[in-house]
PDB file of C-alpha atoms in Angstrom:
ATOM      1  CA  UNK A 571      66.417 -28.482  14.913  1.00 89.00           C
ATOM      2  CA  UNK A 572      65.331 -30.716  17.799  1.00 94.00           C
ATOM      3  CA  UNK A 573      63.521 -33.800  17.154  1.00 96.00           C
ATOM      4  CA  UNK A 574      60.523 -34.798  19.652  1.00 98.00           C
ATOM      5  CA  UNK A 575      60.627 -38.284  20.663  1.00 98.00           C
ATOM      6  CA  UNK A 576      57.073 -39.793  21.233  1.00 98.00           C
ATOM      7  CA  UNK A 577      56.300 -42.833  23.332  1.00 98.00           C
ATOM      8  CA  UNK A 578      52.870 -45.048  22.101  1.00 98.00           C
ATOM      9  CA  UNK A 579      52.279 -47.602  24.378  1.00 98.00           C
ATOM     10  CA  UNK A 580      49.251 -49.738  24.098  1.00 96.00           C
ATOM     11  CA  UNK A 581      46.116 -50.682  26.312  1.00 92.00           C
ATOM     12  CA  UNK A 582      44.957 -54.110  27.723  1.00 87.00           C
ATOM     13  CA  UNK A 583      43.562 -56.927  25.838  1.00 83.00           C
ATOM     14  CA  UNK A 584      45.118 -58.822  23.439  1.00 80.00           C
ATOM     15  CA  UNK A 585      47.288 -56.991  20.600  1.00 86.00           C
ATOM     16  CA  UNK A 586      49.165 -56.881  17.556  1.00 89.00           C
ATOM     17  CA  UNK A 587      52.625 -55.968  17.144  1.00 91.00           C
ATOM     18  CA  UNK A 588      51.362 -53.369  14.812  1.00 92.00           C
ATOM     19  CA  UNK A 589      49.302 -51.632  17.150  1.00 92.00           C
ATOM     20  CA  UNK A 590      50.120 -48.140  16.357  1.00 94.00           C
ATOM     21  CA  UNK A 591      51.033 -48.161  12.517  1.00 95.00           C
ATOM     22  CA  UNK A 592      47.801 -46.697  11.902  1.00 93.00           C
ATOM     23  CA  UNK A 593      47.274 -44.001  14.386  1.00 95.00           C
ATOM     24  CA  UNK A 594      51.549 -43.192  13.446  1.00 96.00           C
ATOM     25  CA  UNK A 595      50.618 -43.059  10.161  1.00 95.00           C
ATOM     26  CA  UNK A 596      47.515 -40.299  10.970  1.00 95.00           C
ATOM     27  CA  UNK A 597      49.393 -38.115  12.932  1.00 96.00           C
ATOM     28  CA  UNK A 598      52.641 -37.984  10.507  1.00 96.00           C
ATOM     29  CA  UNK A 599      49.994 -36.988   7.783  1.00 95.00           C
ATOM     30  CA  UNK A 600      48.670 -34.374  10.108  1.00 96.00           C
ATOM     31  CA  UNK A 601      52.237 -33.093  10.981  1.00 96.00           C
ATOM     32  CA  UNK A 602      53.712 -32.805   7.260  1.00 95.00           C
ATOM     33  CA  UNK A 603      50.391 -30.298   7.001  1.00 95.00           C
ATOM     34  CA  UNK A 604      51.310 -28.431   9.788  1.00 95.00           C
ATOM     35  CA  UNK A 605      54.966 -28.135   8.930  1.00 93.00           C
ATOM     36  CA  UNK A 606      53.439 -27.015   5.381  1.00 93.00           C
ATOM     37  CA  UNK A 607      51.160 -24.456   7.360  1.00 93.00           C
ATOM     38  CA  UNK A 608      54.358 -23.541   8.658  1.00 88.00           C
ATOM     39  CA  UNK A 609      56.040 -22.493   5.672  1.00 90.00           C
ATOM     40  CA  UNK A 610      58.569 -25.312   6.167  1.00 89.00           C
ATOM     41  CA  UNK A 611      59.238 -28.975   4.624  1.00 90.00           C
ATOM     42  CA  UNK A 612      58.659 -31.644   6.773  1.00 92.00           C
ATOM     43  CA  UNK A 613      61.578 -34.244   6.514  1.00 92.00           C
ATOM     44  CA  UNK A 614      60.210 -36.621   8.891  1.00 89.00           C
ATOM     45  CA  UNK A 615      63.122 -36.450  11.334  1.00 94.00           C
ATOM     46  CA  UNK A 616      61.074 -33.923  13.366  1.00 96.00           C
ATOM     47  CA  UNK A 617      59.033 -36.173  15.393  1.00 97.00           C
ATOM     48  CA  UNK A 618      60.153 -39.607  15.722  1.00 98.00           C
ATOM     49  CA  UNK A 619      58.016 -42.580  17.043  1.00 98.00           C
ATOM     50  CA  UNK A 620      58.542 -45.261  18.945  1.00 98.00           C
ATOM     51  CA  UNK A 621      55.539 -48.232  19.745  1.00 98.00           C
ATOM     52  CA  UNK A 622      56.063 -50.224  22.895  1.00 98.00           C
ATOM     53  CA  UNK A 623      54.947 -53.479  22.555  1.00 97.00           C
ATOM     54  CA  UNK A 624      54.356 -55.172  25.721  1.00 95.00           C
ATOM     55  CA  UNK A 625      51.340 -57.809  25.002  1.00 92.00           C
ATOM     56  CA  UNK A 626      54.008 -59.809  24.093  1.00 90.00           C
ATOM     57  CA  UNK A 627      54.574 -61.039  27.952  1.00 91.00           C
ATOM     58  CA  UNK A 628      50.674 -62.149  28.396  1.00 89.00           C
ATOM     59  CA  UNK A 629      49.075 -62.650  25.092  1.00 85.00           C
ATOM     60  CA  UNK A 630      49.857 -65.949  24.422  1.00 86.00           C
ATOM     61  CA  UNK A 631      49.417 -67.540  28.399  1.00 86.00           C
ATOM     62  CA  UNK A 632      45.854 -65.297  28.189  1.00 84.00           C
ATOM     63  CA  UNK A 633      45.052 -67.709  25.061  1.00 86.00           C
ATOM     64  CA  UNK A 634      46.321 -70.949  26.844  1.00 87.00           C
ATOM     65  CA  UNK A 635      44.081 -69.973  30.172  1.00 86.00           C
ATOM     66  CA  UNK A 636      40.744 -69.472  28.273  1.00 83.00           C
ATOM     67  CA  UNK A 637      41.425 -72.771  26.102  1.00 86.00           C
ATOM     68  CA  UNK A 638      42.174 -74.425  29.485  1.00 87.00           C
ATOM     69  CA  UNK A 639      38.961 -73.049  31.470  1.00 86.00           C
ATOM     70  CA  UNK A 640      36.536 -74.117  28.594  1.00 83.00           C
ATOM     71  CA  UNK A 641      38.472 -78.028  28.703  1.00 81.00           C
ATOM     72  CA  UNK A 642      35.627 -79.369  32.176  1.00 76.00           C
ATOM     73  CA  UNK A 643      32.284 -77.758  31.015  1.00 75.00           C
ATOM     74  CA  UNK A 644      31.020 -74.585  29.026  1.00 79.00           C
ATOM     75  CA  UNK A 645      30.413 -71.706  30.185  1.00 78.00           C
ATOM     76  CA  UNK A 646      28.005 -68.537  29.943  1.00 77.00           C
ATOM     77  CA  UNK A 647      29.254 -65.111  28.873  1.00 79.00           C
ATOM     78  CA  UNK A 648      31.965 -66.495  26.944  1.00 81.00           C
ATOM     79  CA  UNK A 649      32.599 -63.390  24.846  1.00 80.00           C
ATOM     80  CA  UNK A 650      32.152 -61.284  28.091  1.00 82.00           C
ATOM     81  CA  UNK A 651      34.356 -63.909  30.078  1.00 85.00           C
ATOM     82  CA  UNK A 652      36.995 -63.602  27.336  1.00 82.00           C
ATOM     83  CA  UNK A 653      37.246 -60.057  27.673  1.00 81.00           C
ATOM     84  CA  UNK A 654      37.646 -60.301  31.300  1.00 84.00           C
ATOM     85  CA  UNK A 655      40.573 -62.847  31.131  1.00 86.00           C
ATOM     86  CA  UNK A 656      42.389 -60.501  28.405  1.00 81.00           C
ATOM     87  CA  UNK A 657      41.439 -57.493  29.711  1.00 82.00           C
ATOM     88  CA  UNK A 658      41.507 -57.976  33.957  1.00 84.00           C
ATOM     89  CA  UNK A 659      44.153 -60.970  33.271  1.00 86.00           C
ATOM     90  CA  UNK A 660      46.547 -58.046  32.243  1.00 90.00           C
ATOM     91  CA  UNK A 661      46.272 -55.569  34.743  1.00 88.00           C
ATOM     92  CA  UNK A 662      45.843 -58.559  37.217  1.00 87.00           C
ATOM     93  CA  UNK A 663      49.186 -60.454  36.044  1.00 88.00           C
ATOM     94  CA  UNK A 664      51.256 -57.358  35.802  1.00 90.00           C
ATOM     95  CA  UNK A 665      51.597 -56.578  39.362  1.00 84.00           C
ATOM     96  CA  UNK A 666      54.100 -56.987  41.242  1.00 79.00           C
ATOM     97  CA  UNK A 667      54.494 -60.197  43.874  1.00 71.00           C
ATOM     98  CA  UNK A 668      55.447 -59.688  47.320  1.00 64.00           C
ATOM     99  CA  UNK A 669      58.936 -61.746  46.672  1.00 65.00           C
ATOM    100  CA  UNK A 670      59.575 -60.720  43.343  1.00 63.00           C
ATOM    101  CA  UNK A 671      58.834 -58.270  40.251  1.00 62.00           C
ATOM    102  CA  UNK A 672      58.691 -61.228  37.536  1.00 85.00           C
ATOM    103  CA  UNK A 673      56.095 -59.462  35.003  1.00 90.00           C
ATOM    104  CA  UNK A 674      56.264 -56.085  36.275  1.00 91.00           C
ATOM    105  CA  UNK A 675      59.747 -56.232  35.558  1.00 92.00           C
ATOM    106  CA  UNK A 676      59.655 -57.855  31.873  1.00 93.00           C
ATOM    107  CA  UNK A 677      56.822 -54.937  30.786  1.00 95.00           C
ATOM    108  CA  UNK A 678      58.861 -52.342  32.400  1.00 96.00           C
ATOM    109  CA  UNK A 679      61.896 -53.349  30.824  1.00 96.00           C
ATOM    110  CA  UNK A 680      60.287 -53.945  26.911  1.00 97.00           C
ATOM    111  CA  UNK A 681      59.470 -50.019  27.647  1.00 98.00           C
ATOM    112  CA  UNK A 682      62.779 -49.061  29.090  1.00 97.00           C
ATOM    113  CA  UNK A 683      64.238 -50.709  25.280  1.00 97.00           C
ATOM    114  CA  UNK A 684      61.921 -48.877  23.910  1.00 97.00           C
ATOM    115  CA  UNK A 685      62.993 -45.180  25.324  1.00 98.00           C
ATOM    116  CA  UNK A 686      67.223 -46.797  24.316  1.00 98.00           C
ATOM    117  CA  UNK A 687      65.457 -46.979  20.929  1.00 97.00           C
ATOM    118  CA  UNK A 688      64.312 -43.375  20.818  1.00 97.00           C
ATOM    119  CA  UNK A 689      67.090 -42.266  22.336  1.00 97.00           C
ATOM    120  CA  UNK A 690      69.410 -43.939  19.166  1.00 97.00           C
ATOM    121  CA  UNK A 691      67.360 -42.167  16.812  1.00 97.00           C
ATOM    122  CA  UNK A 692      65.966 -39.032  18.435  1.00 97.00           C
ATOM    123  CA  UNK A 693      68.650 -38.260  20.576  1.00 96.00           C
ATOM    124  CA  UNK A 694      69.740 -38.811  23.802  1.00 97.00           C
ATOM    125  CA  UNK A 695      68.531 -35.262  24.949  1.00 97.00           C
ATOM    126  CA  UNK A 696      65.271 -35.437  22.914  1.00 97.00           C
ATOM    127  CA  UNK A 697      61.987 -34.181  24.719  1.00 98.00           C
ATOM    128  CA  UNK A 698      60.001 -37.028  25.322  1.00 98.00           C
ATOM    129  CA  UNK A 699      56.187 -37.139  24.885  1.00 98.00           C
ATOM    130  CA  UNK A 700      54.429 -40.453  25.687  1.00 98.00           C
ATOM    131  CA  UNK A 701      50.439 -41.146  24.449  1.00 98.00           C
ATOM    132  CA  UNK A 702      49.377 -43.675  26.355  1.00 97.00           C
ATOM    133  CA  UNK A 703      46.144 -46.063  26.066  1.00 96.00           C
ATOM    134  CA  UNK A 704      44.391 -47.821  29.360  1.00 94.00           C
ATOM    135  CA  UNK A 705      46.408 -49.747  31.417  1.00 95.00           C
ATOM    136  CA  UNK A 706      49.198 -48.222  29.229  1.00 96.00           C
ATOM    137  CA  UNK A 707      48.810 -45.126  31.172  1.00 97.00           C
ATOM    138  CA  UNK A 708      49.477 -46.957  34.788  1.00 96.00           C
ATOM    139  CA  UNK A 709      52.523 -49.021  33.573  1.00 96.00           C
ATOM    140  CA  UNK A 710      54.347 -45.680  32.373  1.00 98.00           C
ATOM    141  CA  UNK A 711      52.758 -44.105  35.549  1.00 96.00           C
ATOM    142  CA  UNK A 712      54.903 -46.763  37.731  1.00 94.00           C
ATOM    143  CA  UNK A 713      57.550 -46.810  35.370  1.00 96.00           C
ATOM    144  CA  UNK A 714      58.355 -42.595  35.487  1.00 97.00           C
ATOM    145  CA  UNK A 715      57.759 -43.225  39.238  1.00 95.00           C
ATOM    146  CA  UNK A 716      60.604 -45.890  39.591  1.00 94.00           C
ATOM    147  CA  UNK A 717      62.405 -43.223  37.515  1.00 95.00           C
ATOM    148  CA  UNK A 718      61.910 -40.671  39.305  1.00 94.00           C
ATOM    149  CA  UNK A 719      62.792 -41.872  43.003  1.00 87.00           C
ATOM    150  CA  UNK A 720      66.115 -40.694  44.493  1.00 78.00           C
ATOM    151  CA  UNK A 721      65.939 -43.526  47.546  1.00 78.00           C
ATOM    152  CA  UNK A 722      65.216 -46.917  47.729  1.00 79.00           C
ATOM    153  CA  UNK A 723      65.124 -47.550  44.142  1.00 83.00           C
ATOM    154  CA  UNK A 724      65.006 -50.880  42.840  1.00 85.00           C
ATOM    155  CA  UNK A 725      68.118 -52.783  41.291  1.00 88.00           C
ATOM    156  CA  UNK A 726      67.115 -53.453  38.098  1.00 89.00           C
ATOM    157  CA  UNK A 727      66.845 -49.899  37.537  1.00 92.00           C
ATOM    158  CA  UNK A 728      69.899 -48.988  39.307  1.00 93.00           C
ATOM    159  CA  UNK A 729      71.402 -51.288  36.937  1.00 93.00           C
ATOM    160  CA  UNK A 730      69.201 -49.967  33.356  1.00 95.00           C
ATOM    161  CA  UNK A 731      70.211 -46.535  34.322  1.00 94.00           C
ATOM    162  CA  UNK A 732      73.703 -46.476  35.266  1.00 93.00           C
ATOM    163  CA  UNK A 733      74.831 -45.462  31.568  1.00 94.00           C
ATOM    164  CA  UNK A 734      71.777 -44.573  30.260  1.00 96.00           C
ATOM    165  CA  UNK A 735      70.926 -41.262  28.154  1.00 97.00           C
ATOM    166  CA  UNK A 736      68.767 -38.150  30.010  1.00 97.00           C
ATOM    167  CA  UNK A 737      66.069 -39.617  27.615  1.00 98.00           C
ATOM    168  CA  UNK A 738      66.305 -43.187  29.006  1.00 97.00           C
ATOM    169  CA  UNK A 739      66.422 -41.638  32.456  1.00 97.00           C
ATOM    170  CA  UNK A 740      63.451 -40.148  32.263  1.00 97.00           C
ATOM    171  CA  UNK A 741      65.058 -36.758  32.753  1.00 96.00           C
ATOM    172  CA  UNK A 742      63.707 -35.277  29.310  1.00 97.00           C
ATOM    173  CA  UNK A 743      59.624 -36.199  29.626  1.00 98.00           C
ATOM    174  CA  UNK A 744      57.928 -33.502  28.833  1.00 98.00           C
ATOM    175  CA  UNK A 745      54.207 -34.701  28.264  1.00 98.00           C
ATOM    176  CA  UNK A 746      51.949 -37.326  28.733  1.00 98.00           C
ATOM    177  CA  UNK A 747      48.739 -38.087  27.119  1.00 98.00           C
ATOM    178  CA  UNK A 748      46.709 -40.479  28.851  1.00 98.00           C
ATOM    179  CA  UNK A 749      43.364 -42.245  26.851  1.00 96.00           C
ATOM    180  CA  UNK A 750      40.812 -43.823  28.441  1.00 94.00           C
ATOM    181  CA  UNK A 751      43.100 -44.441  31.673  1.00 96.00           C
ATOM    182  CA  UNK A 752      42.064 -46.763  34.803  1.00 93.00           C
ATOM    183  CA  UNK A 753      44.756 -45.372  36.693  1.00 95.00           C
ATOM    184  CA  UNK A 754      42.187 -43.739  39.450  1.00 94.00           C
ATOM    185  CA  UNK A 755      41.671 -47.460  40.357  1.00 92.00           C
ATOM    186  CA  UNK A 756      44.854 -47.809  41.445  1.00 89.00           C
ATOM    187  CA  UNK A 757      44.509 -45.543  44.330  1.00 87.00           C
ATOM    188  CA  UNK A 758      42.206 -48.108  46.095  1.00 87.00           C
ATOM    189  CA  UNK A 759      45.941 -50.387  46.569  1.00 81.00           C
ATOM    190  CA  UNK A 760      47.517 -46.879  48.769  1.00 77.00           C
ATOM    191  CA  UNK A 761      46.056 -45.337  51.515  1.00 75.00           C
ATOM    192  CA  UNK A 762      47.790 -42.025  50.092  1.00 76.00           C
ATOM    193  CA  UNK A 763      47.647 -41.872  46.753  1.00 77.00           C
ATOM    194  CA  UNK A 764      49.791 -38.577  46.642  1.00 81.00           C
ATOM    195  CA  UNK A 765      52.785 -39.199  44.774  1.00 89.00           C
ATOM    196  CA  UNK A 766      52.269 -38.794  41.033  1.00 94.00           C
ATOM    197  CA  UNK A 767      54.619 -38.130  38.581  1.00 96.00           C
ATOM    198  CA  UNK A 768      56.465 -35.427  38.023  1.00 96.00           C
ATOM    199  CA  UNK A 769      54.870 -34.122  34.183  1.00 97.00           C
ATOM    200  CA  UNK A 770      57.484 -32.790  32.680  1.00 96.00           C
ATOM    201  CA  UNK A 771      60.115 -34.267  34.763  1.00 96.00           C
ATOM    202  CA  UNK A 772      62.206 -31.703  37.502  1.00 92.00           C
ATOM    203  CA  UNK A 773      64.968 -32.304  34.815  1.00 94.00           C
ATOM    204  CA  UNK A 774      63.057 -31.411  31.608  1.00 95.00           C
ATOM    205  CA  UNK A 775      63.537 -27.270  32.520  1.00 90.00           C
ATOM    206  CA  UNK A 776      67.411 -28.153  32.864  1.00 92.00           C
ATOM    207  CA  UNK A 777      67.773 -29.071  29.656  1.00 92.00           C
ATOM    208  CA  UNK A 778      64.839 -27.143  27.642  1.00 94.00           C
ATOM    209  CA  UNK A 779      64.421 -23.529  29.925  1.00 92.00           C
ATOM    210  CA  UNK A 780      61.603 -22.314  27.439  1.00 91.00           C
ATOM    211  CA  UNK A 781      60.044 -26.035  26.804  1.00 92.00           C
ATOM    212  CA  UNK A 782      56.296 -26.482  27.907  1.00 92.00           C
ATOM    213  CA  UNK A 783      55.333 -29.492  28.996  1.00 95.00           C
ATOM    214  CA  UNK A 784      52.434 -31.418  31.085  1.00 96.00           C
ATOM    215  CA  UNK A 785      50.085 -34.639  31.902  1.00 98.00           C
ATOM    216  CA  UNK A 786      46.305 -34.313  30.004  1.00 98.00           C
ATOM    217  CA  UNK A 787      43.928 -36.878  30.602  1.00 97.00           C
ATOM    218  CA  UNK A 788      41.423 -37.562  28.126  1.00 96.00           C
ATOM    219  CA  UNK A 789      38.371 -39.817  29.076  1.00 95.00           C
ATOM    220  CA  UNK A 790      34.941 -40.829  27.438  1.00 92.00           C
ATOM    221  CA  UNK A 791      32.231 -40.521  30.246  1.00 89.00           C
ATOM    222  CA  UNK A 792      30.370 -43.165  28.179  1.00 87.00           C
ATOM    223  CA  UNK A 793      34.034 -44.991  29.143  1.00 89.00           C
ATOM    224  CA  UNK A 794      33.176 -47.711  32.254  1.00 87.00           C
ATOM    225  CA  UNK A 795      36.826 -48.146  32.402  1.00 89.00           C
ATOM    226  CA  UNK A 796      38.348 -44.284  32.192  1.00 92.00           C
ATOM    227  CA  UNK A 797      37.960 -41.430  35.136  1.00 94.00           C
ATOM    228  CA  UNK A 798      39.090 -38.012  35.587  1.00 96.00           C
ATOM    229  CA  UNK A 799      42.361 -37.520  37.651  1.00 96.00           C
ATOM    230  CA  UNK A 800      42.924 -34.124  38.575  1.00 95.00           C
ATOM    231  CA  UNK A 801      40.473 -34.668  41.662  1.00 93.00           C
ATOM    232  CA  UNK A 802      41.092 -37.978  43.041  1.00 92.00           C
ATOM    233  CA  UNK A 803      44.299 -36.023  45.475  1.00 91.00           C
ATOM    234  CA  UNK A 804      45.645 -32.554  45.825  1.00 92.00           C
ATOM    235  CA  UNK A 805      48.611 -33.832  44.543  1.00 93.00           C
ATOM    236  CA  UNK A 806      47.146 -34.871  41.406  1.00 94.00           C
ATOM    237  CA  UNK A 807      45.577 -32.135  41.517  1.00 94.00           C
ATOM    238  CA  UNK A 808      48.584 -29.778  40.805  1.00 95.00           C
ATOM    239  CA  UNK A 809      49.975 -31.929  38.032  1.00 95.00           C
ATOM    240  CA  UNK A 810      47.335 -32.741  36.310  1.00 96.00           C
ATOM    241  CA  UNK A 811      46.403 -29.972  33.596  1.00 96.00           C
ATOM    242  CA  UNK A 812      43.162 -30.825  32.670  1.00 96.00           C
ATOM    243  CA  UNK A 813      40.827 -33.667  32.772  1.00 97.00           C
ATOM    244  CA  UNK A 814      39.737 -33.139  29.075  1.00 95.00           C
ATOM    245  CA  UNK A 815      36.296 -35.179  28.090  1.00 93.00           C
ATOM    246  CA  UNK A 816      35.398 -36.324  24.695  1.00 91.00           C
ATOM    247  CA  UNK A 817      32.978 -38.454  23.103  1.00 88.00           C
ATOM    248  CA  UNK A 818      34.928 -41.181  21.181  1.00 84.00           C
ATOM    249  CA  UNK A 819      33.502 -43.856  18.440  1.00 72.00           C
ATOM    250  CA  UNK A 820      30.828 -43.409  16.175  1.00 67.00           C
ATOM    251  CA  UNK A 821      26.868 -44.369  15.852  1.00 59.00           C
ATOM    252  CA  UNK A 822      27.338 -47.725  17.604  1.00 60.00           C
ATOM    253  CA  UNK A 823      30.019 -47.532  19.933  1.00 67.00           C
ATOM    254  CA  UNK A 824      30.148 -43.793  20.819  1.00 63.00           C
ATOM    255  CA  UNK A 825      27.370 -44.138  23.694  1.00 54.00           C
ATOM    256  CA  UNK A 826      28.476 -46.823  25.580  1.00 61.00           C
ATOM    257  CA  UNK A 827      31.562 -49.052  26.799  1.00 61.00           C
ATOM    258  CA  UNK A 828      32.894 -49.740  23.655  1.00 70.00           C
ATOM    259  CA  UNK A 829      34.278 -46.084  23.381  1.00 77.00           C
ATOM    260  CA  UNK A 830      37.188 -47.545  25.375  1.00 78.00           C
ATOM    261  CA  UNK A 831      38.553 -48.674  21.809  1.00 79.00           C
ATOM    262  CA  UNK A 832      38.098 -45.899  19.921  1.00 80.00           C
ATOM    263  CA  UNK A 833      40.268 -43.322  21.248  1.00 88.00           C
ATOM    264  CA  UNK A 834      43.239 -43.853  18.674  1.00 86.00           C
ATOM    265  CA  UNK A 835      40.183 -43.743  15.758  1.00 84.00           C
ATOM    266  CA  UNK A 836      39.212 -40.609  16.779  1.00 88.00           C
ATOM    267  CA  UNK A 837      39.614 -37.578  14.492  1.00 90.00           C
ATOM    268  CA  UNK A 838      39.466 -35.406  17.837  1.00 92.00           C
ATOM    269  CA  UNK A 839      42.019 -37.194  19.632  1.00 94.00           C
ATOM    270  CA  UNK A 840      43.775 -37.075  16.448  1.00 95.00           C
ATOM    271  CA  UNK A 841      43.754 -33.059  16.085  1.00 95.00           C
ATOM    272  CA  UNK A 842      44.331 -33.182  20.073  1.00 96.00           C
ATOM    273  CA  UNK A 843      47.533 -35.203  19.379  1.00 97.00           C
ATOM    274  CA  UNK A 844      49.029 -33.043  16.848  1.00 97.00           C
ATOM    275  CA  UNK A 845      48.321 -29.493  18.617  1.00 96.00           C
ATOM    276  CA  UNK A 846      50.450 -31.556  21.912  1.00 97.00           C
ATOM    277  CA  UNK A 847      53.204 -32.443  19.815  1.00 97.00           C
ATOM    278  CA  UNK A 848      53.459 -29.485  17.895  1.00 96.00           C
ATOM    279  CA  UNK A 849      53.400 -26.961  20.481  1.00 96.00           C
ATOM    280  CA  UNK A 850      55.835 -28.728  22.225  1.00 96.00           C
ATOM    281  CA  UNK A 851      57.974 -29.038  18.909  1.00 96.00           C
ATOM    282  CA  UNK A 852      57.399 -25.142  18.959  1.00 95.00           C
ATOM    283  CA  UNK A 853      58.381 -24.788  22.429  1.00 94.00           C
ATOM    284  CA  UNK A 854      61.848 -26.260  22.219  1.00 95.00           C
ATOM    285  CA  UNK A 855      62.417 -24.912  18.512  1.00 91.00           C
ATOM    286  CA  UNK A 856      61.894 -21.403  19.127  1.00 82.00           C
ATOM    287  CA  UNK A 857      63.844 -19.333  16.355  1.00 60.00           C
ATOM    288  CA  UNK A 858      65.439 -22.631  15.085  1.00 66.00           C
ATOM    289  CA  UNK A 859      67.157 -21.444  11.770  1.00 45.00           C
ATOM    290  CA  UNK A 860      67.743 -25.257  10.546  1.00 59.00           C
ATOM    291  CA  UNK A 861      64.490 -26.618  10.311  1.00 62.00           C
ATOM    292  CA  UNK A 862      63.762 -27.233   6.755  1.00 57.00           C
ATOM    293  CA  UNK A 863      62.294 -24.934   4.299  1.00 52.00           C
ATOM    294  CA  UNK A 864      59.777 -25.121   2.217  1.00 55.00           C
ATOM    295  CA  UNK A 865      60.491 -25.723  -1.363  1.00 54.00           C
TER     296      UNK A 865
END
């Protein structure tokens, strides 16, 4: 039996440590049914998850700025103003400087720990599915990309990859799930934006010939900060497999911007998780003998 290795990397804003206990939790519950479905025992070695935390770089210096801003007169909009500063601050402080990486470097390399993590326990050939959530979705967008490059690839990752696993590599990513992504913005910085990643990776095939893989993003129209991506190039075009919309949240937040928080809540994106990871657990599994009976 061959595990699936999943990736849950969190949004913008400020967060918890904890982040994704509760939407692990959801989806293990929703898994053990299947595997019942199934006629087989679920062990919990089949999928095996893996939360990247990377808040940790701004979370605290996003609480010193708005204590420092408030110090030389008040100011209007606070609760709108503190959004901004955790939300914007993020995707603002995370790019890379002209001279240096600095914080591009420290979120990409909490997520590169992260995949050595999975790797330990899922395997260092594992397929690797990543669900990711807002600006999430554009750090393992540039991350895959730095990955994926055969030139001009930058030390750091010269140096992280030089005895890493296929799963560390990037070699075995077979899906990503992107919620409520911004990454469409990001196309304003290139004047081609053309050069996605490649979902599942060229190497994926290699090691899984009968594995299915692909990118899905899911967005809330009612979502100011999430657009479609299939149409923004040709070339996203292609890998894109579908722009999938959904309506997020309940009563109060389902109609309007708050529906950017609710994607991990949802029972949709829920049932949309599990059929991902189970057809891909299908996929590589075919006619597996050693996954666990029921009793």
């Amino acid at each position: 039996m061959q595990p699936i290795a999943i990736a849950v990397i969190h949004g913008a804003g400020i967060q918890k440590e904890d982040f994704a206990e509760i939407l692990i939790e959801n989806l293990q519950k929703k898994l053990e049914k299947w595997m019942k479905d199934q006629g087989r025992r679920y062990t919990g070695h089949e999928f095996i998850f893996q939360p990247i935390y990377w808040g940790e770089v701004f979370n605290q210096r996003e609480k010193d700025l708005w204590v420092a801003v408030q110090k030389s007169s008040r100011l209007d909009f606070s609760i709108l103003r503190k959004f901004v500063i955790e939300f914007l601050g993020d995707a603002i402080a995370y790019q890379p400087t002209s001279d240096q990486f600095q914080n591009y470097e420290q979120v990409h390399e909490i997520y590169f720990k992260a995949l050595t993590k999975l790797s330990e326990k899922a395997g260092a050939n594992a397929p690797l599915i990543v669900i990711g959530h807002s600006l999430g979705t554009v750090i393992t967008s540039n991350l895959f990309y730095d990955l994926q490059k055969t030139s001009d690839r930058m030390t750091y990752i010269e140096e992280w990859t030089e005895n890493a696993t296929p799963l560390e590599k990037g070699e075995t990513l077979a899906r990503f799930i992107s919620l409520g992504s911004p990454l469409a913005l990001w196309s304003l910085r290139y004047t081609d934006f053309d050069r996605p990643i490649q979902v599942p990776s060229r190497s994926f095939c290699e090691h899984y010939p009968d594995g299915r893989g692909g990118w899905w993003n899911i967005y809330d129209r009612d979502d100011i900060l999430a657009y479609p991506l299939k149409t923004i190039s040709d070339a996203y075009g292609m890998v894109i497999q579908e722009d999938r919309e959904v309506n997020t949240g309940n009563l109060l937040t389902s109609w309007n911007p708050a529906s950017h928080f609710q994607y991990v809540k949802d029972k949709q994106i829920l049932n949309l998780l599990t059929e991902q990871l189970t057809e891909l657990f299908k996929s590589v599994n075919n006619n597996d003998t050693n996954i666990a009976p029921k009793e």
